Amino acid sequence: MREAMDGTRDPPASVKGKKVLHVCDTVAGGTGTYLTELLTRQLELYGAGNVILFIPQDHEHYLEPDLRNSAVTLEFFRRPGRYRGLANLSLRYREVWNRHRPDVVHAHSTGAGLVTRLFPRPSKGVLVYCAHGWTFEMSKRPTMRKLFAMLERVLSRRADHIIAISQYEYDRGLEIGIDQQKISTILNGITQTPPAVAPADWDDDRLKLLFVGRFDRQKGLDVLLEAAEPLVDRVCIRAVGDHVVDPRSPAVAERPGASFLGWMSREEVTAQMLSADVLVIPSRWEGFGLVAVEAMRCKLPVAGSAVGGLNEILESGLYGFMFPSDNVLALRRFLGEVTQEQLADYRDRAYEHFLLNYTAERLVAEIDGLYDRLLIAGRP
C-alpha cells in the first residue's frame, strides 16, 4: 500500500504499469531535448496518463512539438522569476503529487531537486534526481561553491537515487561526498536518425560557425563572439537560442558577421547543422553537452571547450576539436587556422562514436531498469 501526502492510501501499481511524475524548474535548451527523447518513449512503455510533466507555465513554448503534442500529461506552475518560481513550485507540488500519486518522481535540475527532496516523503514510491550539471560547478565564488556542494551532499540522502549524465558529473558527485550506492551514470542519448529536413539556406564562402544554446554566461557565447571579431573576413556565426537565466548583456549584442536566430525547433536546428561547417561549444562549464551529440549525428564537426562532459563526448580531442575554457585567444587561433580538410577528418569518426554511445534507446532502457530496481527494492 502507498500513503499519499494527504494521509490516504492506495494500492501500488505493478512495475510494468508504473506512473512517473517529472518535475522541472526549466525546460529550455538541452534539458528540453532530453525530456523529449525520454518522455515520448516512456509514454510508449507506460501508457497515456502514466507520464506527467510538471513545468513552468511560461516555459511551455520551449517544449519541442513532439513532446508538446504528445499524450504526456502537463501540469504547470507560475515562474515570474527564479526564486518566486521555486516558491510556486513548492506550493503546487503537493497538489500535483496527490492528483497523480506517482510511483516515481523524477526531478530535473537544481531547483526541482531542491523542492522535491525537501518535501515530506510518502511511505511508498521513489524519488530520482538528475542535476543536469552541478550547481556548485557554476558559481565563481569559492564560498558559494562550497555551500552548494554541501547542500547537494546533504540533500543526496533524501533521494532514492541520483542520475549523473556523464562520468565527469558522477566523479564530481563522489568528490563532494555523495554515497557511491546512491549515484550512477546514465549518459544522455538522442534518436538515432535526425529529422528529415533540407539544409538551411546559408550561402557564404566564409567558415560557417554555429552556436546552439542559452545565451547565458555558462554557455560562453560571448567568448565565441570576441574570438571571432577580428576574423570577420574568414568566419561567420549563427547563434540559435536566447537568454534564460542571466540578464541580457552587451557582450552578446549583434555585431558584424554574427546573426542571432532565437529559439528554433529541433527540425530547424537540424537544418542549420546540415549547413554549418563547425558547431562551437565555448561553455565555461558543462554537465554533458547534448548539442555536441546532436551535431555528431549530423556529421557536423564540433569544437568545444575542455570542460566537464564535453571532455568525455569528444574524448579529449579524439572526436572533435578542443580548446581551454574561457580562453578567447585559443579559440581565435583555432578559428584562424582550421582547414576544411581537418574538419572532414572528424565527420565519420564522430558519427560512429555517436552510434555506439549516445542513442535514446539505450538512455530509456537504462532509466527504466533503474526505476524497476528502485521500486522492487522499496516493496515489502
mmCIF file of N, CA and C in Angstrom, residues 214-335:
data_model
loop_
_atom_site.group_PDB
_atom_site.id
_atom_site.type_symbol
_atom_site.label_atom_id
_atom_site.label_comp_id
_atom_site.label_asym_id
_atom_site.label_seq_id
_atom_site.Cartn_x
_atom_site.Cartn_y
_atom_site.Cartn_z
ATOM 1 N N ARG A 214 21.637 28.380 -24.668
ATOM 2 C CA ARG A 214 21.300 29.598 -23.943
ATOM 3 C C ARG A 214 22.399 30.648 -24.131
ATOM 4 N N PHE A 215 21.988 31.909 -24.144
ATOM 5 C CA PHE A 215 22.955 32.998 -24.272
ATOM 6 C C PHE A 215 23.487 33.425 -22.902
ATOM 7 N N ASP A 216 23.317 32.590 -21.895
ATOM 8 C CA ASP A 216 23.766 32.897 -20.546
ATOM 9 C C ASP A 216 25.267 32.669 -20.417
ATOM 10 N N ARG A 217 25.844 33.202 -19.343
ATOM 11 C CA ARG A 217 27.297 33.175 -19.163
ATOM 12 C C ARG A 217 27.856 31.760 -19.246
ATOM 13 N N GLN A 218 27.133 30.773 -18.686
ATOM 14 C CA GLN A 218 27.636 29.399 -18.670
ATOM 15 C C GLN A 218 28.031 28.925 -20.062
ATOM 16 N N LYS A 219 27.228 29.259 -21.062
ATOM 17 C CA LYS A 219 27.419 28.697 -22.398
ATOM 18 C C LYS A 219 28.497 29.402 -23.218
ATOM 19 N N GLY A 220 28.957 30.581 -22.762
ATOM 20 C CA GLY A 220 30.145 31.190 -23.348
ATOM 21 C C GLY A 220 29.997 31.788 -24.730
ATOM 22 N N LEU A 221 28.779 32.164 -25.135
ATOM 23 C CA LEU A 221 28.627 32.783 -26.454
ATOM 24 C C LEU A 221 29.493 34.036 -26.575
ATOM 25 N N ASP A 222 29.637 34.777 -25.482
ATOM 26 C CA ASP A 222 30.471 35.982 -25.506
ATOM 27 C C ASP A 222 31.923 35.653 -25.869
ATOM 28 N N VAL A 223 32.406 34.480 -25.442
ATOM 29 C CA VAL A 223 33.769 34.052 -25.768
ATOM 30 C C VAL A 223 33.906 33.847 -27.274
ATOM 31 N N LEU A 224 32.915 33.181 -27.873
ATOM 32 C CA LEU A 224 32.949 32.947 -29.319
ATOM 33 C C LEU A 224 32.905 34.260 -30.090
ATOM 34 N N LEU A 225 32.016 35.164 -29.692
ATOM 35 C CA LEU A 225 31.880 36.428 -30.417
ATOM 36 C C LEU A 225 33.161 37.254 -30.340
ATOM 37 N N GLU A 226 33.777 37.289 -29.170
ATOM 38 C CA GLU A 226 35.025 38.043 -29.024
ATOM 39 C C GLU A 226 36.154 37.393 -29.820
ATOM 40 N N ALA A 227 36.199 36.060 -29.803
ATOM 41 C CA ALA A 227 37.251 35.361 -30.550
ATOM 42 C C ALA A 227 37.128 35.606 -32.047
ATOM 43 N N ALA A 228 35.903 35.672 -32.539
ATOM 44 C CA ALA A 228 35.679 35.789 -33.982
ATOM 45 C C ALA A 228 35.731 37.224 -34.492
ATOM 46 N N GLU A 229 35.684 38.194 -33.602
ATOM 47 C CA GLU A 229 35.542 39.596 -34.022
ATOM 48 C C GLU A 229 36.603 40.044 -35.024
ATOM 49 N N PRO A 230 37.900 39.745 -34.827
ATOM 50 C CA PRO A 230 38.888 40.188 -35.818
ATOM 51 C C PRO A 230 38.953 39.309 -37.057
ATOM 52 N N LEU A 231 38.133 38.243 -37.097
ATOM 53 C CA LEU A 231 38.186 37.284 -38.201
ATOM 54 C C LEU A 231 36.963 37.388 -39.097
ATOM 55 N N VAL A 232 36.355 38.568 -39.138
ATOM 56 C CA VAL A 232 35.089 38.717 -39.844
ATOM 57 C C VAL A 232 35.221 38.397 -41.332
ATOM 58 N N ASP A 233 36.417 38.519 -41.903
ATOM 59 C CA ASP A 233 36.610 38.173 -43.314
ATOM 60 C C ASP A 233 36.761 36.671 -43.519
ATOM 61 N N ARG A 234 36.958 35.921 -42.421
ATOM 62 C CA ARG A 234 37.193 34.474 -42.531
ATOM 63 C C ARG A 234 36.026 33.643 -42.011
ATOM 64 N N VAL A 235 35.305 34.130 -40.992
ATOM 65 C CA VAL A 235 34.246 33.326 -40.375
ATOM 66 C C VAL A 235 32.957 34.125 -40.276
ATOM 67 N N CYS A 236 31.839 33.405 -40.240
ATOM 68 C CA CYS A 236 30.537 33.993 -39.938
ATOM 69 C C CYS A 236 29.847 33.102 -38.912
ATOM 70 N N ILE A 237 28.949 33.687 -38.121
ATOM 71 C CA ILE A 237 28.344 32.981 -36.989
ATOM 72 C C ILE A 237 26.829 33.061 -37.067
ATOM 73 N N ARG A 238 26.179 31.942 -36.778
ATOM 74 C CA ARG A 238 24.749 31.928 -36.493
ATOM 75 C C ARG A 238 24.571 31.384 -35.079
ATOM 76 N N ALA A 239 23.839 32.128 -34.256
ATOM 77 C CA ALA A 239 23.596 31.721 -32.869
ATOM 78 C C ALA A 239 22.112 31.443 -32.682
ATOM 79 N N VAL A 240 21.796 30.208 -32.324
ATOM 80 C CA VAL A 240 20.418 29.780 -32.076
ATOM 81 C C VAL A 240 20.200 29.737 -30.569
ATOM 82 N N GLY A 241 19.161 30.422 -30.071
ATOM 83 C CA GLY A 241 18.868 30.419 -28.647
ATOM 84 C C GLY A 241 18.541 31.809 -28.154
ATOM 85 N N ASP A 242 18.639 32.002 -26.838
ATOM 86 C CA ASP A 242 18.358 33.305 -26.231
ATOM 87 C C ASP A 242 18.780 33.247 -24.770
ATOM 88 N N HIS A 243 18.667 34.381 -24.081
ATOM 89 C CA HIS A 243 18.936 34.421 -22.649
ATOM 90 C C HIS A 243 17.821 33.684 -21.902
ATOM 91 N N VAL A 244 18.174 32.983 -20.820
ATOM 92 C CA VAL A 244 17.191 32.324 -19.963
ATOM 93 C C VAL A 244 17.421 32.707 -18.507
ATOM 94 N N VAL A 245 18.644 32.526 -18.018
ATOM 95 C CA VAL A 245 18.958 32.771 -16.610
ATOM 96 C C VAL A 245 19.529 34.166 -16.409
ATOM 97 N N ASP A 246 20.568 34.511 -17.147
ATOM 98 C CA ASP A 246 21.257 35.789 -16.974
ATOM 99 C C ASP A 246 20.524 36.902 -17.712
ATOM 100 N N PRO A 247 20.637 38.149 -17.225
ATOM 101 C CA PRO A 247 20.060 39.277 -17.960
ATOM 102 C C PRO A 247 20.785 39.483 -19.282
ATOM 103 N N ARG A 248 20.113 40.182 -20.184
ATOM 104 C CA ARG A 248 20.733 40.440 -21.488
ATOM 105 C C ARG A 248 22.016 41.254 -21.310
ATOM 106 N N SER A 249 23.028 40.910 -22.075
ATOM 107 C CA SER A 249 24.346 41.506 -21.901
ATOM 108 C C SER A 249 24.838 42.096 -23.209
ATOM 109 N N PRO A 250 25.516 43.264 -23.150
ATOM 110 C CA PRO A 250 26.108 43.834 -24.372
ATOM 111 C C PRO A 250 27.139 42.907 -24.997
ATOM 112 N N ALA A 251 27.687 41.977 -24.189
ATOM 113 C CA ALA A 251 28.717 41.064 -24.699
ATOM 114 C C ALA A 251 28.183 40.153 -25.793
ATOM 115 N N VAL A 252 26.864 39.957 -25.836
ATOM 116 C CA VAL A 252 26.293 39.107 -26.880
ATOM 117 C C VAL A 252 25.366 39.916 -27.794
ATOM 118 N N ALA A 253 25.659 41.206 -27.926
ATOM 119 C CA ALA A 253 24.888 42.043 -28.843
ATOM 120 C C ALA A 253 25.295 41.736 -30.281
ATOM 121 N N GLU A 254 24.399 42.058 -31.202
ATOM 122 C CA GLU A 254 24.690 41.791 -32.613
ATOM 123 C C GLU A 254 25.927 42.564 -33.055
ATOM 124 N N ARG A 255 26.685 41.952 -33.946
ATOM 125 C CA ARG A 255 27.914 42.560 -34.462
ATOM 126 C C ARG A 255 28.160 42.029 -35.867
ATOM 127 N N PRO A 256 29.057 42.638 -36.629
ATOM 128 C CA PRO A 256 29.313 42.165 -37.997
ATOM 129 C C PRO A 256 29.716 40.697 -38.018
ATOM 130 N N GLY A 257 29.124 39.968 -38.951
ATOM 131 C CA GLY A 257 29.463 38.560 -39.108
ATOM 132 C C GLY A 257 28.692 37.617 -38.221
ATOM 133 N N ALA A 258 27.808 38.145 -37.352
ATOM 134 C CA ALA A 258 27.046 37.291 -36.430
ATOM 135 C C ALA A 258 25.554 37.562 -36.571
ATOM 136 N N SER A 259 24.757 36.479 -36.620
ATOM 137 C CA SER A 259 23.301 36.580 -36.685
ATOM 138 C C SER A 259 22.702 35.818 -35.514
ATOM 139 N N PHE A 260 21.673 36.399 -34.879
ATOM 140 C CA PHE A 260 21.011 35.781 -33.739
ATOM 141 C C PHE A 260 19.617 35.351 -34.179
ATOM 142 N N LEU A 261 19.358 34.050 -34.116
ATOM 143 C CA LEU A 261 18.160 33.485 -34.736
ATOM 144 C C LEU A 261 17.043 33.176 -33.752
ATOM 145 N N GLY A 262 17.279 33.336 -32.437
ATOM 146 C CA GLY A 262 16.261 32.981 -31.450
ATOM 147 C C GLY A 262 16.160 31.470 -31.292
ATOM 148 N N TRP A 263 15.193 31.036 -30.481
ATOM 149 C CA TRP A 263 14.989 29.599 -30.298
ATOM 150 C C TRP A 263 14.367 29.005 -31.553
ATOM 151 N N MET A 264 14.756 27.779 -31.860
ATOM 152 C CA MET A 264 14.259 27.088 -33.043
ATOM 153 C C MET A 264 13.786 25.694 -32.666
ATOM 154 N N SER A 265 12.940 25.133 -33.505
ATOM 155 C CA SER A 265 12.503 23.753 -33.314
ATOM 156 C C SER A 265 13.663 22.807 -33.598
ATOM 157 N N ARG A 266 13.488 21.564 -33.204
ATOM 158 C CA ARG A 266 14.523 20.559 -33.459
ATOM 159 C C ARG A 266 14.802 20.439 -34.961
ATOM 160 N N GLU A 267 13.745 20.483 -35.768
ATOM 161 C CA GLU A 267 13.923 20.377 -37.218
ATOM 162 C C GLU A 267 14.723 21.566 -37.756
ATOM 163 N N GLU A 268 14.421 22.753 -37.255
ATOM 164 C CA GLU A 268 15.133 23.948 -37.718
ATOM 165 C C GLU A 268 16.601 23.926 -37.293
ATOM 166 N N VAL A 269 16.864 23.444 -36.069
ATOM 167 C CA VAL A 269 18.255 23.332 -35.611
ATOM 168 C C VAL A 269 19.014 22.330 -36.475
ATOM 169 N N THR A 270 18.362 21.210 -36.789
ATOM 170 C CA THR A 270 18.999 20.208 -37.651
ATOM 171 C C THR A 270 19.340 20.806 -39.008
ATOM 172 N N ALA A 271 18.433 21.599 -39.567
ATOM 173 C CA ALA A 271 18.690 22.239 -40.860
ATOM 174 C C ALA A 271 19.914 23.156 -40.782
ATOM 175 N N GLN A 272 20.051 23.875 -39.678
ATOM 176 C CA GLN A 272 21.228 24.727 -39.501
ATOM 177 C C GLN A 272 22.495 23.885 -39.393
ATOM 178 N N MET A 273 22.415 22.760 -38.677
ATOM 179 C CA MET A 273 23.584 21.885 -38.528
ATOM 180 C C MET A 273 24.027 21.304 -39.864
ATOM 181 N N LEU A 274 23.067 21.007 -40.723
ATOM 182 C CA LEU A 274 23.404 20.439 -42.027
ATOM 183 C C LEU A 274 24.079 21.456 -42.945
ATOM 184 N N SER A 275 23.945 22.748 -42.616
ATOM 185 C CA SER A 275 24.548 23.801 -43.439
ATOM 186 C C SER A 275 25.866 24.321 -42.879
ATOM 187 N N ALA A 276 26.093 24.120 -41.587
ATOM 188 C CA ALA A 276 27.263 24.701 -40.923
ATOM 189 C C ALA A 276 28.531 23.905 -41.223
ATOM 190 N N ASP A 277 29.674 24.532 -40.970
ATOM 191 C CA ASP A 277 30.971 23.852 -41.073
ATOM 192 C C ASP A 277 31.449 23.334 -39.721
ATOM 193 N N VAL A 278 31.132 24.058 -38.652
ATOM 194 C CA VAL A 278 31.567 23.691 -37.304
ATOM 195 C C VAL A 278 30.502 24.113 -36.301
ATOM 196 N N LEU A 279 30.219 23.246 -35.321
ATOM 197 C CA LEU A 279 29.447 23.644 -34.150
ATOM 198 C C LEU A 279 30.453 24.030 -33.069
ATOM 199 N N VAL A 280 30.332 25.240 -32.541
ATOM 200 C CA VAL A 280 31.246 25.704 -31.493
ATOM 201 C C VAL A 280 30.505 25.713 -30.158
ATOM 202 N N ILE A 281 31.095 25.048 -29.153
ATOM 203 C CA ILE A 281 30.504 24.976 -27.811
ATOM 204 C C ILE A 281 31.528 25.555 -26.831
ATOM 205 N N PRO A 282 31.483 26.869 -26.583
ATOM 206 C CA PRO A 282 32.506 27.517 -25.753
ATOM 207 C C PRO A 282 32.129 27.590 -24.274
ATOM 208 N N SER A 283 31.461 26.562 -23.757
ATOM 209 C CA SER A 283 30.925 26.589 -22.395
ATOM 210 C C SER A 283 32.014 26.789 -21.348
ATOM 211 N N ARG A 284 31.650 27.502 -20.288
ATOM 212 C CA ARG A 284 32.562 27.654 -19.149
ATOM 213 C C ARG A 284 32.473 26.440 -18.231
ATOM 214 N N TRP A 285 31.333 25.789 -18.185
ATOM 215 C CA TRP A 285 31.172 24.501 -17.514
ATOM 216 C C TRP A 285 30.040 23.765 -18.209
ATOM 217 N N GLU A 286 30.033 22.458 -18.135
ATOM 218 C CA GLU A 286 29.053 21.670 -18.884
ATOM 219 C C GLU A 286 28.923 20.300 -18.245
ATOM 220 N N GLY A 287 27.700 19.981 -17.762
ATOM 221 C CA GLY A 287 27.481 18.656 -17.194
ATOM 222 C C GLY A 287 27.574 17.567 -18.248
ATOM 223 N N PHE A 288 27.073 17.863 -19.434
ATOM 224 C CA PHE A 288 27.128 16.876 -20.520
ATOM 225 C C PHE A 288 27.477 17.551 -21.842
ATOM 226 N N GLY A 289 26.525 18.257 -22.438
ATOM 227 C CA GLY A 289 26.752 18.871 -23.750
ATOM 228 C C GLY A 289 26.004 18.131 -24.839
ATOM 229 N N LEU A 290 24.668 18.023 -24.669
ATOM 230 C CA LEU A 290 23.863 17.217 -25.587
ATOM 231 C C LEU A 290 23.928 17.728 -27.020
ATOM 232 N N VAL A 291 24.084 19.029 -27.187
ATOM 233 C CA VAL A 291 24.119 19.578 -28.543
ATOM 234 C C VAL A 291 25.314 19.039 -29.326
ATOM 235 N N ALA A 292 26.387 18.661 -28.633
ATOM 236 C CA ALA A 292 27.531 18.049 -29.324
ATOM 237 C C ALA A 292 27.141 16.712 -29.930
ATOM 238 N N VAL A 293 26.327 15.952 -29.213
ATOM 239 C CA VAL A 293 25.859 14.659 -29.708
ATOM 240 C C VAL A 293 24.939 14.860 -30.908
ATOM 241 N N GLU A 294 24.080 15.881 -30.849
ATOM 242 C CA GLU A 294 23.205 16.179 -31.986
ATOM 243 C C GLU A 294 24.030 16.527 -33.226
ATOM 244 N N ALA A 295 25.113 17.250 -33.032
ATOM 245 C CA ALA A 295 25.983 17.592 -34.163
ATOM 246 C C ALA A 295 26.647 16.351 -34.736
ATOM 247 N N MET A 296 27.140 15.458 -33.878
ATOM 248 C CA MET A 296 27.769 14.217 -34.348
ATOM 249 C C MET A 296 26.804 13.402 -35.194
ATOM 250 N N ARG A 297 25.539 13.386 -34.778
ATOM 251 C CA ARG A 297 24.527 12.656 -35.540
ATOM 252 C C ARG A 297 24.394 13.214 -36.956
ATOM 253 N N CYS A 298 24.625 14.509 -37.109
ATOM 254 C CA CYS A 298 24.553 15.165 -38.422
ATOM 255 C C CYS A 298 25.901 15.202 -39.131
ATOM 256 N N LYS A 299 26.905 14.524 -38.558
ATOM 257 C CA LYS A 299 28.273 14.533 -39.106
ATOM 258 C C LYS A 299 28.832 15.946 -39.201
ATOM 259 N N LEU A 300 28.465 16.776 -38.229
ATOM 260 C CA LEU A 300 28.973 18.140 -38.141
ATOM 261 C C LEU A 300 30.125 18.181 -37.137
ATOM 262 N N PRO A 301 31.324 18.571 -37.548
ATOM 263 C CA PRO A 301 32.446 18.646 -36.609
ATOM 264 C C PRO A 301 32.152 19.591 -35.448
ATOM 265 N N VAL A 302 32.681 19.254 -34.280
ATOM 266 C CA VAL A 302 32.453 20.018 -33.056
ATOM 267 C C VAL A 302 33.771 20.584 -32.549
ATOM 268 N N ALA A 303 33.747 21.843 -32.148
ATOM 269 C CA ALA A 303 34.859 22.461 -31.418
ATOM 270 C C ALA A 303 34.314 22.870 -30.062
ATOM 271 N N GLY A 304 34.829 22.271 -28.997
ATOM 272 C CA GLY A 304 34.290 22.513 -27.666
ATOM 273 C C GLY A 304 35.361 22.850 -26.655
ATOM 274 N N SER A 305 34.957 23.574 -25.611
ATOM 275 C CA SER A 305 35.890 23.878 -24.530
ATOM 276 C C SER A 305 36.134 22.620 -23.702
ATOM 277 N N ALA A 306 37.310 22.531 -23.128
ATOM 278 C CA ALA A 306 37.732 21.322 -22.402
ATOM 279 C C ALA A 306 37.190 21.347 -20.980
ATOM 280 N N VAL A 307 35.874 21.153 -20.850
ATOM 281 C CA VAL A 307 35.228 21.164 -19.537
ATOM 282 C C VAL A 307 34.259 19.991 -19.423
ATOM 283 N N GLY A 308 34.091 19.493 -18.193
ATOM 284 C CA GLY A 308 33.041 18.561 -17.842
ATOM 285 C C GLY A 308 32.770 17.465 -18.841
ATOM 286 N N GLY A 309 31.458 17.291 -19.147
ATOM 287 C CA GLY A 309 31.033 16.223 -20.031
ATOM 288 C C GLY A 309 31.509 16.371 -21.462
ATOM 289 N N LEU A 310 31.852 17.589 -21.887
ATOM 290 C CA LEU A 310 32.362 17.764 -23.254
ATOM 291 C C LEU A 310 33.675 17.018 -23.452
ATOM 292 N N ASN A 311 34.511 17.006 -22.431
ATOM 293 C CA ASN A 311 35.758 16.239 -22.493
ATOM 294 C C ASN A 311 35.483 14.778 -22.795
ATOM 295 N N GLU A 312 34.417 14.267 -22.165
ATOM 296 C CA GLU A 312 34.043 12.859 -22.354
ATOM 297 C C GLU A 312 33.537 12.593 -23.761
ATOM 298 N N ILE A 313 32.598 13.421 -24.206
ATOM 299 C CA ILE A 313 31.991 13.211 -25.517
ATOM 300 C C ILE A 313 33.047 13.272 -26.617
ATOM 301 N N LEU A 314 33.903 14.263 -26.536
ATOM 302 C CA LEU A 314 34.931 14.454 -27.562
ATOM 303 C C LEU A 314 36.200 13.671 -27.258
ATOM 304 N N GLU A 315 36.219 12.993 -26.111
ATOM 305 C CA GLU A 315 37.361 12.175 -25.675
ATOM 306 C C GLU A 315 38.682 12.913 -25.843
ATOM 307 N N SER A 316 38.686 14.110 -25.220
ATOM 308 C CA SER A 316 39.899 14.941 -25.174
ATOM 309 C C SER A 316 40.498 15.200 -26.555
ATOM 310 N N GLY A 317 39.622 15.345 -27.554
ATOM 311 C CA GLY A 317 40.067 15.713 -28.894
ATOM 312 C C GLY A 317 40.028 14.608 -29.920
ATOM 313 N N LEU A 318 39.716 13.378 -29.502
ATOM 314 C CA LEU A 318 39.684 12.266 -30.451
ATOM 315 C C LEU A 318 38.517 12.397 -31.428
ATOM 316 N N TYR A 319 37.382 12.937 -30.947
ATOM 317 C CA TYR A 319 36.193 13.035 -31.791
ATOM 318 C C TYR A 319 35.767 14.479 -32.054
ATOM 319 N N GLY A 320 36.620 15.433 -31.768
ATOM 320 C CA GLY A 320 36.325 16.830 -32.028
ATOM 321 C C GLY A 320 37.488 17.697 -31.591
ATOM 322 N N PHE A 321 37.430 18.957 -31.957
ATOM 323 C CA PHE A 321 38.481 19.900 -31.585
ATOM 324 C C PHE A 321 38.206 20.437 -30.180
ATOM 325 N N MET A 322 39.250 20.691 -29.403
ATOM 326 C CA MET A 322 39.076 21.193 -28.046
ATOM 327 C C MET A 322 40.005 22.375 -27.802
ATOM 328 N N PHE A 323 39.538 23.294 -26.938
ATOM 329 C CA PHE A 323 40.331 24.463 -26.569
ATOM 330 C C PHE A 323 40.069 24.769 -25.094
ATOM 331 N N PRO A 324 40.983 25.454 -24.408
ATOM 332 C CA PRO A 324 40.797 25.746 -22.982
ATOM 333 C C PRO A 324 39.559 26.610 -22.746
ATOM 334 N N SER A 325 38.852 26.339 -21.665
ATOM 335 C CA SER A 325 37.651 27.094 -21.325
ATOM 336 C C SER A 325 37.968 28.565 -21.076
ATOM 337 N N ASP A 326 37.057 29.437 -21.542
ATOM 338 C CA ASP A 326 37.150 30.878 -21.271
ATOM 339 C C ASP A 326 38.436 31.484 -21.832
ATOM 340 N N ASN A 327 38.950 30.898 -22.917
ATOM 341 C CA ASN A 327 40.214 31.355 -23.495
ATOM 342 C C ASN A 327 39.959 31.877 -24.910
ATOM 343 N N VAL A 328 39.764 33.179 -24.997
ATOM 344 C CA VAL A 328 39.435 33.804 -26.280
ATOM 345 C C VAL A 328 40.544 33.597 -27.303
ATOM 346 N N LEU A 329 41.781 33.753 -26.884
ATOM 347 C CA LEU A 329 42.902 33.668 -27.824
ATOM 348 C C LEU A 329 43.056 32.264 -28.402
ATOM 349 N N ALA A 330 42.857 31.233 -27.563
ATOM 350 C CA ALA A 330 42.979 29.855 -28.049
ATOM 351 C C ALA A 330 41.896 29.553 -29.076
ATOM 352 N N LEU A 331 40.670 29.996 -28.812
ATOM 353 C CA LEU A 331 39.585 29.778 -29.771
ATOM 354 C C LEU A 331 39.843 30.577 -31.049
ATOM 355 N N ARG A 332 40.333 31.794 -30.906
ATOM 356 C CA ARG A 332 40.633 32.614 -32.091
ATOM 357 C C ARG A 332 41.700 31.947 -32.957
ATOM 358 N N ARG A 333 42.688 31.366 -32.312
ATOM 359 C CA ARG A 333 43.755 30.684 -33.052
ATOM 360 C C ARG A 333 43.180 29.508 -33.837
ATOM 361 N N PHE A 334 42.296 28.730 -33.194
ATOM 362 C CA PHE A 334 41.668 27.600 -33.884
ATOM 363 C C PHE A 334 40.864 28.085 -35.088
ATOM 364 N N LEU A 335 40.033 29.108 -34.879
ATOM 365 C CA LEU A 335 39.186 29.610 -35.963
ATOM 366 C C LEU A 335 40.020 30.169 -37.112
#
